[in-house]
Amino acid sequence: MRRILHGAVCVYPQNQNPAVSPSHIYWTYGTHDLHNQYGSHWVLNNQYDGALAMLCYSSGTDCTADMLAEGTGVYADLTPINSIVLRPHLD
């Protein structure tokens, strides 16, 4: 059974497909650095009120990898990703 944490952005273990149990959970807005995350992982944005999650190549900058809208996810290679930024909806 898949564990969904409403209001959080979740990263699931490498090659866990489908996503079942998250290995990293982020609840707060801001930059969250990733450490030792290689290969393909599900990243699911379970936030609400239009909040976004962005995958970034450096710490909180160059966030051009993926922008995840509320309720979406991506199966991404996290090897080149340095951080995840959580933020309120776009103005």
mmCIF file with all atom_site columns, N, CA and C in Angstrom, residues 22-51:
data_model
loop_
_atom_site.group_PDB
_atom_site.id
_atom_site.type_symbol
_atom_site.label_atom_id
_atom_site.label_alt_id
_atom_site.label_comp_id
_atom_site.label_asym_id
_atom_site.label_entity_id
_atom_site.label_seq_id
_atom_site.pdbx_PDB_ins_code
_atom_site.Cartn_x
_atom_site.Cartn_y
_atom_site.Cartn_z
_atom_site.occupancy
_atom_site.B_iso_or_equiv
_atom_site.pdbx_formal_charge
_atom_site.auth_seq_id
_atom_site.auth_comp_id
_atom_site.auth_asym_id
_atom_site.auth_atom_id
_atom_site.pdbx_PDB_model_num
ATOM 1  N N  . PRO A 1 22 ? 8.316  6.321  1.478   1.00 0.00 ? 22 PRO A N  1
ATOM 2  C CA . PRO A 1 22 ? 9.344  7.332  1.243   1.00 0.00 ? 22 PRO A CA 1
ATOM 3  C C  . PRO A 1 22 ? 10.573 7.155  2.140   1.00 0.00 ? 22 PRO A C  1
ATOM 4  N N  . SER A 1 23 ? 11.722 7.536  1.582   1.00 0.00 ? 23 SER A N  1
ATOM 5  C CA . SER A 1 23 ? 12.963 7.523  2.361   1.00 0.00 ? 23 SER A CA 1
ATOM 6  C C  . SER A 1 23 ? 13.291 8.916  2.889   1.00 0.00 ? 23 SER A C  1
ATOM 7  N N  . HIS A 1 24 ? 12.773 9.960  2.238   1.00 0.00 ? 24 HIS A N  1
ATOM 8  C CA . HIS A 1 24 ? 12.990 11.341 2.669   1.00 0.00 ? 24 HIS A CA 1
ATOM 9  C C  . HIS A 1 24 ? 11.671 12.105 2.548   1.00 0.00 ? 24 HIS A C  1
ATOM 10 N N  . ILE A 1 25 ? 11.351 12.893 3.583   1.00 0.00 ? 25 ILE A N  1
ATOM 11 C CA . ILE A 1 25 ? 10.094 13.634 3.626   1.00 0.00 ? 25 ILE A CA 1
ATOM 12 C C  . ILE A 1 25 ? 10.399 15.081 3.989   1.00 0.00 ? 25 ILE A C  1
ATOM 13 N N  . TYR A 1 26 ? 9.876  16.012 3.185   1.00 0.00 ? 26 TYR A N  1
ATOM 14 C CA . TYR A 1 26 ? 10.122 17.438 3.404   1.00 0.00 ? 26 TYR A CA 1
ATOM 15 C C  . TYR A 1 26 ? 8.782  18.144 3.603   1.00 0.00 ? 26 TYR A C  1
ATOM 16 N N  . TRP A 1 27 ? 8.634  18.818 4.748   1.00 0.00 ? 27 TRP A N  1
ATOM 17 C CA . TRP A 1 27 ? 7.378  19.450 5.125   1.00 0.00 ? 27 TRP A CA 1
ATOM 18 C C  . TRP A 1 27 ? 7.390  20.966 4.985   1.00 0.00 ? 27 TRP A C  1
ATOM 19 N N  . THR A 1 28 ? 8.552  21.595 4.976   1.00 0.00 ? 28 THR A N  1
ATOM 20 C CA . THR A 1 28 ? 8.625  23.054 5.064   1.00 0.00 ? 28 THR A CA 1
ATOM 21 C C  . THR A 1 28 ? 9.102  23.681 3.765   1.00 0.00 ? 28 THR A C  1
ATOM 22 N N  . TYR A 1 29 ? 8.633  24.911 3.507   1.00 0.00 ? 29 TYR A N  1
ATOM 23 C CA . TYR A 1 29 ? 9.114  25.666 2.361   1.00 0.00 ? 29 TYR A CA 1
ATOM 24 C C  . TYR A 1 29 ? 10.593 25.970 2.540   1.00 0.00 ? 29 TYR A C  1
ATOM 25 N N  . GLY A 1 30 ? 11.286 26.084 1.414   1.00 0.00 ? 30 GLY A N  1
ATOM 26 C CA . GLY A 1 30 ? 12.700 26.411 1.447   1.00 0.00 ? 30 GLY A CA 1
ATOM 27 C C  . GLY A 1 30 ? 13.517 25.377 0.697   1.00 0.00 ? 30 GLY A C  1
ATOM 28 N N  . THR A 1 31 ? 14.839 25.500 0.822   1.00 0.00 ? 31 THR A N  1
ATOM 29 C CA . THR A 1 31 ? 15.776 24.619 0.131   1.00 0.00 ? 31 THR A CA 1
ATOM 30 C C  . THR A 1 31 ? 16.158 23.452 1.027   1.00 0.00 ? 31 THR A C  1
ATOM 31 N N  . HIS A 1 32 ? 16.095 22.276 0.466   1.00 0.00 ? 32 HIS A N  1
ATOM 32 C CA . HIS A 1 32 ? 16.469 21.051 1.178   1.00 0.00 ? 32 HIS A CA 1
ATOM 33 C C  . HIS A 1 32 ? 17.553 20.359 0.360   1.00 0.00 ? 32 HIS A C  1
ATOM 34 N N  . ASP A 1 33 ? 18.768 20.354 0.891   1.00 0.00 ? 33 ASP A N  1
ATOM 35 C CA . ASP A 1 33 ? 19.884 19.717 0.179   1.00 0.00 ? 33 ASP A CA 1
ATOM 36 C C  . ASP A 1 33 ? 19.732 18.204 0.194   1.00 0.00 ? 33 ASP A C  1
ATOM 37 N N  . LEU A 1 34 ? 20.089 17.594 -0.930  1.00 0.00 ? 34 LEU A N  1
ATOM 38 C CA . LEU A 1 34 ? 20.080 16.134 -1.040  1.00 0.00 ? 34 LEU A CA 1
ATOM 39 C C  . LEU A 1 34 ? 21.493 15.614 -0.847  1.00 0.00 ? 34 LEU A C  1
ATOM 40 N N  . HIS A 1 35 ? 21.616 14.469 -0.212  1.00 0.00 ? 35 HIS A N  1
ATOM 41 C CA . HIS A 1 35 ? 22.914 13.845 0.002   1.00 0.00 ? 35 HIS A CA 1
ATOM 42 C C  . HIS A 1 35 ? 22.822 12.370 -0.375  1.00 0.00 ? 35 HIS A C  1
ATOM 43 N N  . ASN A 1 36 ? 23.801 11.915 -1.151  1.00 0.00 ? 36 ASN A N  1
ATOM 44 C CA . ASN A 1 36 ? 23.909 10.492 -1.512  1.00 0.00 ? 36 ASN A CA 1
ATOM 45 C C  . ASN A 1 36 ? 22.650 9.940  -2.179  1.00 0.00 ? 36 ASN A C  1
ATOM 46 N N  . GLN A 1 37 ? 22.070 10.731 -3.076  1.00 0.00 ? 37 GLN A N  1
ATOM 47 C CA . GLN A 1 37 ? 20.900 10.273 -3.840  1.00 0.00 ? 37 GLN A CA 1
ATOM 48 C C  . GLN A 1 37 ? 21.331 10.086 -5.288  1.00 0.00 ? 37 GLN A C  1
ATOM 49 N N  . TYR A 1 38 ? 21.403 8.848  -5.714  1.00 0.00 ? 38 TYR A N  1
ATOM 50 C CA . TYR A 1 38 ? 21.874 8.517  -7.059  1.00 0.00 ? 38 TYR A CA 1
ATOM 51 C C  . TYR A 1 38 ? 20.836 7.658  -7.763  1.00 0.00 ? 38 TYR A C  1
ATOM 52 N N  . GLY A 1 39 ? 20.828 7.727  -9.070  1.00 0.00 ? 39 GLY A N  1
ATOM 53 C CA . GLY A 1 39 ? 19.934 6.905  -9.857  1.00 0.00 ? 39 GLY A CA 1
ATOM 54 C C  . GLY A 1 39 ? 18.497 7.405  -9.818  1.00 0.00 ? 39 GLY A C  1
ATOM 55 N N  . SER A 1 40 ? 17.594 6.560  -10.270 1.00 0.00 ? 40 SER A N  1
ATOM 56 C CA . SER A 1 40 ? 16.188 6.937  -10.444 1.00 0.00 ? 40 SER A CA 1
ATOM 57 C C  . SER A 1 40 ? 15.388 6.784  -9.152  1.00 0.00 ? 40 SER A C  1
ATOM 58 N N  . HIS A 1 41 ? 14.641 7.838  -8.842  1.00 0.00 ? 41 HIS A N  1
ATOM 59 C CA . HIS A 1 41 ? 13.789 7.887  -7.650  1.00 0.00 ? 41 HIS A CA 1
ATOM 60 C C  . HIS A 1 41 ? 12.464 8.550  -8.035  1.00 0.00 ? 41 HIS A C  1
ATOM 61 N N  . TRP A 1 42 ? 11.391 8.128  -7.401  1.00 0.00 ? 42 TRP A N  1
ATOM 62 C CA . TRP A 1 42 ? 10.152 8.888  -7.483  1.00 0.00 ? 42 TRP A CA 1
ATOM 63 C C  . TRP A 1 42 ? 10.249 10.069 -6.533  1.00 0.00 ? 42 TRP A C  1
ATOM 64 N N  . VAL A 1 43 ? 9.826  11.250 -7.007  1.00 0.00 ? 43 VAL A N  1
ATOM 65 C CA . VAL A 1 43 ? 9.675  12.438 -6.178  1.00 0.00 ? 43 VAL A CA 1
ATOM 66 C C  . VAL A 1 43 ? 8.224  12.879 -6.356  1.00 0.00 ? 43 VAL A C  1
ATOM 67 N N  . LEU A 1 44 ? 7.460  12.874 -5.258  1.00 0.00 ? 44 LEU A N  1
ATOM 68 C CA . LEU A 1 44 ? 6.040  13.203 -5.334  1.00 0.00 ? 44 LEU A CA 1
ATOM 69 C C  . LEU A 1 44 ? 5.748  14.452 -4.522  1.00 0.00 ? 44 LEU A C  1
ATOM 70 N N  . ASN A 1 45 ? 5.033  15.386 -5.148  1.00 0.00 ? 45 ASN A N  1
ATOM 71 C CA . ASN A 1 45 ? 4.632  16.623 -4.480  1.00 0.00 ? 45 ASN A CA 1
ATOM 72 C C  . ASN A 1 45 ? 3.215  16.456 -3.959  1.00 0.00 ? 45 ASN A C  1
ATOM 73 N N  . ASN A 1 46 ? 3.097  16.155 -2.672  1.00 0.00 ? 46 ASN A N  1
ATOM 74 C CA . ASN A 1 46 ? 1.793  15.972 -2.025  1.00 0.00 ? 46 ASN A CA 1
ATOM 75 C C  . ASN A 1 46 ? 1.331  17.229 -1.312  1.00 0.00 ? 46 ASN A C  1
ATOM 76 N N  . GLN A 1 47 ? 1.955  18.375 -1.626  1.00 0.00 ? 47 GLN A N  1
ATOM 77 C CA . GLN A 1 47 ? 1.549  19.637 -1.017  1.00 0.00 ? 47 GLN A CA 1
ATOM 78 C C  . GLN A 1 47 ? 0.173  20.042 -1.560  1.00 0.00 ? 47 GLN A C  1
ATOM 79 N N  . TYR A 1 48 ? -0.388 21.086 -0.988  1.00 0.00 ? 48 TYR A N  1
ATOM 80 C CA . TYR A 1 48 ? -1.694 21.571 -1.417  1.00 0.00 ? 48 TYR A CA 1
ATOM 81 C C  . TYR A 1 48 ? -1.650 23.077 -1.571  1.00 0.00 ? 48 TYR A C  1
ATOM 82 N N  . ASP A 1 49 ? -2.773 23.688 -1.938  1.00 0.00 ? 49 ASP A N  1
ATOM 83 C CA . ASP A 1 49 ? -2.901 25.128 -2.183  1.00 0.00 ? 49 ASP A CA 1
ATOM 84 C C  . ASP A 1 49 ? -1.964 25.610 -3.287  1.00 0.00 ? 49 ASP A C  1
ATOM 85 N N  . GLY A 1 50 ? -1.682 24.743 -4.246  1.00 0.00 ? 50 GLY A N  1
ATOM 86 C CA . GLY A 1 50 ? -0.875 25.134 -5.399  1.00 0.00 ? 50 GLY A CA 1
ATOM 87 C C  . GLY A 1 50 ? 0.621  25.191 -5.154  1.00 0.00 ? 50 GLY A C  1
ATOM 88 N N  . ALA A 1 51 ? 1.090  24.674 -4.010  1.00 0.00 ? 51 ALA A N  1
ATOM 89 C CA . ALA A 1 51 ? 2.522  24.722 -3.692  1.00 0.00 ? 51 ALA A CA 1
ATOM 90 C C  . ALA A 1 51 ? 3.331  23.916 -4.706  1.00 0.00 ? 51 ALA A C  1
#
